[in-house]
Amino acid sequence: MSVRVRVLLHANFRETVGKREIIEEINSNSTLRDILDKLAQKYGRDFKQIVDPGTGAISLEFLVSINGRIMRDANVKLNNDDVLILSIPVGGG
């Protein structure tokens, strides 16, 4: 069985993919890390840098949310119809 995840892309992710939104089908027991690995295989290194290989956590250089909740753990299980947002933090003064 598979689940569908809606992926909203901002900043460099949107530029890399050339779209603002994509739908990904993944196995029903997949994690956030699994979908990020899949996106890295399809689209390249921008996606590979999201997860810190040393800690397995989401790098602080990126903003990742699932259904409006900010994620730092890449081992979170994904569910059907989840909305994943990939962006970078914005600061200013």
mmCIF file of N, CA and C in Angstrom:
data_model
loop_
_atom_site.group_PDB
_atom_site.id
_atom_site.type_symbol
_atom_site.label_atom_id
_atom_site.label_comp_id
_atom_site.label_asym_id
_atom_site.label_seq_id
_atom_site.Cartn_x
_atom_site.Cartn_y
_atom_site.Cartn_z
ATOM 1 N N MET A 1 0.846 -1.177 0.000
ATOM 2 C CA MET A 1 0.000 0.000 0.000
ATOM 3 C C MET A 1 0.894 1.244 0.000
ATOM 4 N N SER A 2 0.419 2.275 -0.651
ATOM 5 C CA SER A 2 1.197 3.513 -0.698
ATOM 6 C C SER A 2 0.363 4.681 -0.190
ATOM 7 N N VAL A 3 1.055 5.753 0.151
ATOM 8 C CA VAL A 3 0.398 6.984 0.585
ATOM 9 C C VAL A 3 0.850 8.121 -0.328
ATOM 10 N N ARG A 4 -0.014 9.111 -0.456
ATOM 11 C CA ARG A 4 0.297 10.290 -1.260
ATOM 12 C C ARG A 4 0.615 11.448 -0.332
ATOM 13 N N VAL A 5 1.716 12.117 -0.627
ATOM 14 C CA VAL A 5 2.142 13.275 0.154
ATOM 15 C C VAL A 5 2.232 14.469 -0.791
ATOM 16 N N ARG A 6 1.599 15.547 -0.402
ATOM 17 C CA ARG A 6 1.657 16.797 -1.165
ATOM 18 C C ARG A 6 2.878 17.572 -0.674
ATOM 19 N N VAL A 7 3.768 17.935 -1.582
ATOM 20 C CA VAL A 7 5.005 18.624 -1.222
ATOM 21 C C VAL A 7 4.959 20.034 -1.801
ATOM 22 N N LEU A 8 4.968 21.035 -0.915
ATOM 23 C CA LEU A 8 4.984 22.436 -1.331
ATOM 24 C C LEU A 8 6.419 22.934 -1.260
ATOM 25 N N LEU A 9 6.876 23.533 -2.340
ATOM 26 C CA LEU A 9 8.280 23.919 -2.472
ATOM 27 C C LEU A 9 8.426 25.432 -2.476
ATOM 28 N N HIS A 10 9.381 25.919 -1.705
ATOM 29 C CA HIS A 10 9.674 27.347 -1.637
ATOM 30 C C HIS A 10 11.167 27.561 -1.872
ATOM 31 N N ALA A 11 11.527 28.792 -2.163
ATOM 32 C CA ALA A 11 12.927 29.216 -2.298
ATOM 33 C C ALA A 11 13.678 28.354 -3.312
ATOM 34 N N ASN A 12 14.894 27.916 -2.938
ATOM 35 C CA ASN A 12 15.731 27.165 -3.880
ATOM 36 C C ASN A 12 15.111 25.838 -4.299
ATOM 37 N N PHE A 13 14.254 25.257 -3.471
ATOM 38 C CA PHE A 13 13.600 23.997 -3.837
ATOM 39 C C PHE A 13 12.680 24.203 -5.037
ATOM 40 N N ARG A 14 11.955 25.298 -5.037
ATOM 41 C CA ARG A 14 11.065 25.618 -6.157
ATOM 42 C C ARG A 14 11.877 25.846 -7.428
ATOM 43 N N GLU A 15 12.990 26.553 -7.290
ATOM 44 C CA GLU A 15 13.847 26.811 -8.454
ATOM 45 C C GLU A 15 14.424 25.510 -9.006
ATOM 46 N N THR A 16 14.847 24.620 -8.133
ATOM 47 C CA THR A 16 15.443 23.350 -8.558
ATOM 48 C C THR A 16 14.444 22.478 -9.308
ATOM 49 N N VAL A 17 13.234 22.360 -8.769
ATOM 50 C CA VAL A 17 12.224 21.471 -9.345
ATOM 51 C C VAL A 17 11.490 22.145 -10.505
ATOM 52 N N GLY A 18 11.364 23.472 -10.434
ATOM 53 C CA GLY A 18 10.637 24.188 -11.474
ATOM 54 C C GLY A 18 9.136 24.186 -11.271
ATOM 55 N N LYS A 19 8.708 23.798 -10.083
ATOM 56 C CA LYS A 19 7.282 23.765 -9.738
ATOM 57 C C LYS A 19 7.117 24.238 -8.309
ATOM 58 N N ARG A 20 5.920 24.675 -7.999
ATOM 59 C CA ARG A 20 5.627 25.114 -6.640
ATOM 60 C C ARG A 20 5.082 23.964 -5.794
ATOM 61 N N GLU A 21 4.566 22.928 -6.453
ATOM 62 C CA GLU A 21 3.957 21.813 -5.728
ATOM 63 C C GLU A 21 4.131 20.523 -6.523
ATOM 64 N N ILE A 22 4.407 19.437 -5.806
ATOM 65 C CA ILE A 22 4.461 18.111 -6.420
ATOM 66 C C ILE A 22 3.741 17.121 -5.507
ATOM 67 N N ILE A 23 3.305 16.029 -6.079
ATOM 68 C CA ILE A 23 2.695 14.946 -5.313
ATOM 69 C C ILE A 23 3.636 13.749 -5.404
ATOM 70 N N GLU A 24 3.972 13.179 -4.260
ATOM 71 C CA GLU A 24 4.845 12.007 -4.222
ATOM 72 C C GLU A 24 4.085 10.833 -3.621
ATOM 73 N N GLU A 25 4.232 9.676 -4.238
ATOM 74 C CA GLU A 25 3.680 8.435 -3.697
ATOM 75 C C GLU A 25 4.828 7.661 -3.067
ATOM 76 N N ILE A 26 4.621 7.248 -1.825
ATOM 77 C CA ILE A 26 5.649 6.520 -1.084
ATOM 78 C C ILE A 26 5.013 5.320 -0.384
ATOM 79 N N ASN A 27 5.840 4.402 0.085
ATOM 80 C CA ASN A 27 5.333 3.247 0.835
ATOM 81 C C ASN A 27 4.647 3.712 2.110
ATOM 82 N N SER A 28 3.675 2.948 2.560
ATOM 83 C CA SER A 28 2.875 3.355 3.717
ATOM 84 C C SER A 28 3.664 3.434 5.015
ATOM 85 N N ASN A 29 4.816 2.798 5.102
ATOM 86 C CA ASN A 29 5.610 2.861 6.335
ATOM 87 C C ASN A 29 6.789 3.822 6.206
ATOM 88 N N SER A 30 6.749 4.720 5.229
ATOM 89 C CA SER A 30 7.866 5.634 4.967
ATOM 90 C C SER A 30 7.931 6.772 5.977
ATOM 91 N N THR A 31 9.152 7.274 6.142
ATOM 92 C CA THR A 31 9.402 8.394 7.045
ATOM 93 C C THR A 31 9.731 9.652 6.244
ATOM 94 N N LEU A 32 9.836 10.751 6.950
ATOM 95 C CA LEU A 32 10.246 12.010 6.337
ATOM 96 C C LEU A 32 11.601 11.835 5.655
ATOM 97 N N ARG A 33 12.504 11.153 6.303
ATOM 98 C CA ARG A 33 13.829 10.917 5.709
ATOM 99 C C ARG A 33 13.717 10.162 4.382
ATOM 100 N N ASP A 34 12.820 9.182 4.321
ATOM 101 C CA ASP A 34 12.633 8.402 3.093
ATOM 102 C C ASP A 34 12.194 9.288 1.929
ATOM 103 N N ILE A 35 11.232 10.169 2.170
ATOM 104 C CA ILE A 35 10.764 11.023 1.076
ATOM 105 C C ILE A 35 11.834 12.046 0.693
ATOM 106 N N LEU A 36 12.593 12.532 1.665
ATOM 107 C CA LEU A 36 13.677 13.469 1.344
ATOM 108 C C LEU A 36 14.767 12.769 0.534
ATOM 109 N N ASP A 37 15.057 11.506 0.854
ATOM 110 C CA ASP A 37 16.017 10.730 0.060
ATOM 111 C C ASP A 37 15.506 10.535 -1.364
ATOM 112 N N LYS A 38 14.220 10.256 -1.494
ATOM 113 C CA LYS A 38 13.619 10.073 -2.820
ATOM 114 C C LYS A 38 13.713 11.365 -3.633
ATOM 115 N N LEU A 39 13.423 12.495 -2.991
ATOM 116 C CA LEU A 39 13.512 13.788 -3.677
ATOM 117 C C LEU A 39 14.956 14.106 -4.057
ATOM 118 N N ALA A 40 15.905 13.737 -3.203
ATOM 119 C CA ALA A 40 17.323 13.969 -3.505
ATOM 120 C C ALA A 40 17.755 13.158 -4.721
ATOM 121 N N GLN A 41 17.266 11.933 -4.831
ATOM 122 C CA GLN A 41 17.594 11.108 -5.993
ATOM 123 C C GLN A 41 17.027 11.710 -7.271
ATOM 124 N N LYS A 42 15.826 12.273 -7.174
ATOM 125 C CA LYS A 42 15.170 12.843 -8.354
ATOM 126 C C LYS A 42 15.729 14.205 -8.750
ATOM 127 N N TYR A 43 15.989 15.055 -7.734
ATOM 128 C CA TYR A 43 16.250 16.464 -8.023
ATOM 129 C C TYR A 43 17.627 16.972 -7.609
ATOM 130 N N GLY A 44 18.395 16.193 -6.857
ATOM 131 C CA GLY A 44 19.755 16.617 -6.558
ATOM 132 C C GLY A 44 20.027 17.063 -5.140
ATOM 133 N N ARG A 45 21.195 17.668 -5.006
ATOM 134 C CA ARG A 45 21.788 17.898 -3.688
ATOM 135 C C ARG A 45 21.058 18.873 -2.785
ATOM 136 N N ASP A 46 20.279 19.808 -3.315
ATOM 137 C CA ASP A 46 19.529 20.711 -2.432
ATOM 138 C C ASP A 46 18.712 19.905 -1.425
ATOM 139 N N PHE A 47 18.131 18.815 -1.863
ATOM 140 C CA PHE A 47 17.301 17.991 -0.997
ATOM 141 C C PHE A 47 18.149 17.107 -0.084
ATOM 142 N N LYS A 48 19.309 16.692 -0.550
ATOM 143 C CA LYS A 48 20.181 15.823 0.245
ATOM 144 C C LYS A 48 20.723 16.550 1.474
ATOM 145 N N GLN A 49 20.880 17.853 1.400
ATOM 146 C CA GLN A 49 21.453 18.633 2.494
ATOM 147 C C GLN A 49 20.480 18.879 3.647
ATOM 148 N N ILE A 50 19.218 18.554 3.477
ATOM 149 C CA ILE A 50 18.217 18.838 4.509
ATOM 150 C C ILE A 50 18.485 18.040 5.784
ATOM 151 N N VAL A 51 18.845 16.769 5.636
ATOM 152 C CA VAL A 51 19.089 15.915 6.803
ATOM 153 C C VAL A 51 20.584 15.879 7.091
ATOM 154 N N ASP A 52 20.945 16.191 8.333
ATOM 155 C CA ASP A 52 22.337 16.125 8.769
ATOM 156 C C ASP A 52 22.740 14.652 8.852
ATOM 157 N N PRO A 53 23.711 14.213 8.039
ATOM 158 C CA PRO A 53 24.071 12.796 8.041
ATOM 159 C C PRO A 53 24.653 12.316 9.371
ATOM 160 N N GLY A 54 25.243 13.211 10.139
ATOM 161 C CA GLY A 54 25.827 12.835 11.420
ATOM 162 C C GLY A 54 24.795 12.568 12.496
ATOM 163 N N THR A 55 23.750 13.389 12.536
ATOM 164 C CA THR A 55 22.751 13.271 13.599
ATOM 165 C C THR A 55 21.434 12.667 13.130
ATOM 166 N N GLY A 56 21.169 12.725 11.826
ATOM 167 C CA GLY A 56 19.881 12.260 11.310
ATOM 168 C C GLY A 56 18.768 13.261 11.532
ATOM 169 N N ALA A 57 19.114 14.436 12.053
ATOM 170 C CA ALA A 57 18.115 15.479 12.312
ATOM 171 C C ALA A 57 18.018 16.421 11.110
ATOM 172 N N ILE A 58 16.923 17.153 11.060
ATOM 173 C CA ILE A 58 16.754 18.171 10.028
ATOM 174 C C ILE A 58 17.721 19.310 10.338
ATOM 175 N N SER A 59 18.492 19.709 9.359
ATOM 176 C CA SER A 59 19.452 20.800 9.531
ATOM 177 C C SER A 59 18.721 22.102 9.853
ATOM 178 N N LEU A 60 19.317 22.910 10.718
ATOM 179 C CA LEU A 60 18.726 24.201 11.081
ATOM 180 C C LEU A 60 18.752 25.191 9.921
ATOM 181 N N GLU A 61 19.450 24.851 8.850
ATOM 182 C CA GLU A 61 19.501 25.714 7.677
ATOM 183 C C GLU A 61 18.238 25.612 6.831
ATOM 184 N N PHE A 62 17.355 24.680 7.181
ATOM 185 C CA PHE A 62 16.142 24.448 6.396
ATOM 186 C C PHE A 62 14.909 24.481 7.290
ATOM 187 N N LEU A 63 13.799 24.827 6.685
ATOM 188 C CA LEU A 63 12.513 24.847 7.369
ATOM 189 C C LEU A 63 11.656 23.750 6.746
ATOM 190 N N VAL A 64 11.328 22.752 7.551
ATOM 191 C CA VAL A 64 10.553 21.607 7.085
ATOM 192 C C VAL A 64 9.348 21.462 8.002
ATOM 193 N N SER A 65 8.159 21.417 7.405
ATOM 194 C CA SER A 65 6.968 21.213 8.227
ATOM 195 C C SER A 65 6.067 20.159 7.592
ATOM 196 N N ILE A 66 5.344 19.470 8.458
ATOM 197 C CA ILE A 66 4.334 18.509 8.029
ATOM 198 C C ILE A 66 3.027 18.941 8.665
ATOM 199 N N ASN A 67 2.052 19.221 7.831
ATOM 200 C CA ASN A 67 0.727 19.651 8.293
ATOM 201 C C ASN A 67 0.817 20.827 9.264
ATOM 202 N N GLY A 68 1.735 21.754 8.972
ATOM 203 C CA GLY A 68 1.859 22.967 9.768
ATOM 204 C C GLY A 68 2.747 22.859 10.997
ATOM 205 N N ARG A 69 3.297 21.684 11.275
ATOM 206 C CA ARG A 69 4.173 21.502 12.439
ATOM 207 C C ARG A 69 5.621 21.426 11.979
ATOM 208 N N ILE A 70 6.473 22.271 12.566
ATOM 209 C CA ILE A 70 7.891 22.278 12.228
ATOM 210 C C ILE A 70 8.519 20.956 12.672
ATOM 211 N N MET A 71 9.304 20.371 11.803
ATOM 212 C CA MET A 71 9.943 19.084 12.070
ATOM 213 C C MET A 71 11.444 19.253 12.252
ATOM 214 N N ARG A 72 12.004 18.539 13.196
ATOM 215 C CA ARG A 72 13.457 18.446 13.363
ATOM 216 C C ARG A 72 13.901 16.985 13.303
ATOM 217 N N ASP A 73 12.969 16.062 13.501
ATOM 218 C CA ASP A 73 13.257 14.632 13.472
ATOM 219 C C ASP A 73 12.895 14.076 12.095
ATOM 220 N N ALA A 74 13.870 13.543 11.388
ATOM 221 C CA ALA A 74 13.633 13.013 10.041
ATOM 222 C C ALA A 74 13.014 11.617 10.068
ATOM 223 N N ASN A 75 12.846 11.040 11.247
ATOM 224 C CA ASN A 75 12.294 9.685 11.350
ATOM 225 C C ASN A 75 10.793 9.664 11.609
ATOM 226 N N VAL A 76 10.132 10.794 11.426
ATOM 227 C CA VAL A 76 8.683 10.885 11.609
ATOM 228 C C VAL A 76 7.988 10.125 10.479
ATOM 229 N N LYS A 77 7.022 9.287 10.835
ATOM 230 C CA LYS A 77 6.273 8.516 9.838
ATOM 231 C C LYS A 77 5.302 9.441 9.104
ATOM 232 N N LEU A 78 5.190 9.241 7.795
ATOM 233 C CA LEU A 78 4.273 10.037 6.985
ATOM 234 C C LEU A 78 2.967 9.285 6.775
ATOM 235 N N ASN A 79 1.881 10.051 6.646
ATOM 236 C CA ASN A 79 0.554 9.479 6.450
ATOM 237 C C ASN A 79 -0.049 9.985 5.149
ATOM 238 N N ASN A 80 -1.056 9.271 4.675
ATOM 239 C CA ASN A 80 -1.743 9.672 3.456
ATOM 240 C C ASN A 80 -2.287 11.095 3.580
ATOM 241 N N ASP A 81 -2.117 11.869 2.538
ATOM 242 C CA ASP A 81 -2.593 13.257 2.451
ATOM 243 C C ASP A 81 -1.843 14.235 3.351
ATOM 244 N N ASP A 82 -0.684 13.846 3.885
ATOM 245 C CA ASP A 82 0.146 14.813 4.610
ATOM 246 C C ASP A 82 0.589 15.907 3.650
ATOM 247 N N VAL A 83 0.792 17.104 4.191
ATOM 248 C CA VAL A 83 1.323 18.225 3.415
ATOM 249 C C VAL A 83 2.699 18.555 3.974
ATOM 250 N N LEU A 84 3.708 18.373 3.144
ATOM 251 C CA LEU A 84 5.098 18.626 3.503
ATOM 252 C C LEU A 84 5.526 19.937 2.859
ATOM 253 N N ILE A 85 6.048 20.860 3.659
ATOM 254 C CA ILE A 85 6.532 22.137 3.136
ATOM 255 C C ILE A 85 8.041 22.198 3.327
ATOM 256 N N LEU A 86 8.747 22.520 2.244
ATOM 257 C CA LEU A 86 10.204 22.650 2.269
ATOM 258 C C LEU A 86 10.573 24.082 1.928
ATOM 259 N N SER A 87 11.348 24.711 2.821
ATOM 260 C CA SER A 87 11.729 26.103 2.633
ATOM 261 C C SER A 87 13.037 26.366 3.364
ATOM 262 N N ILE A 88 13.408 27.621 3.424
ATOM 263 C CA ILE A 88 14.556 28.046 4.214
ATOM 264 C C ILE A 88 14.075 29.122 5.177
ATOM 265 N N PRO A 89 14.688 29.209 6.365
ATOM 266 C CA PRO A 89 14.284 30.254 7.304
ATOM 267 C C PRO A 89 14.577 31.636 6.718
ATOM 268 N N VAL A 90 13.704 32.557 7.009
ATOM 269 C CA VAL A 90 13.874 33.927 6.530
ATOM 270 C C VAL A 90 14.077 34.822 7.736
ATOM 271 N N GLY A 91 15.099 35.641 7.679
ATOM 272 C CA GLY A 91 15.362 36.583 8.762
ATOM 273 C C GLY A 91 15.473 37.980 8.196
ATOM 274 N N GLY A 92 15.386 38.913 9.045
ATOM 275 C CA GLY A 92 15.498 40.287 8.576
ATOM 276 C C GLY A 92 15.555 41.243 9.741
ATOM 277 N N GLY A 93 15.664 42.457 9.402
ATOM 278 C CA GLY A 93 15.779 43.424 10.470
ATOM 279 C C GLY A 93 15.026 44.668 10.186
#
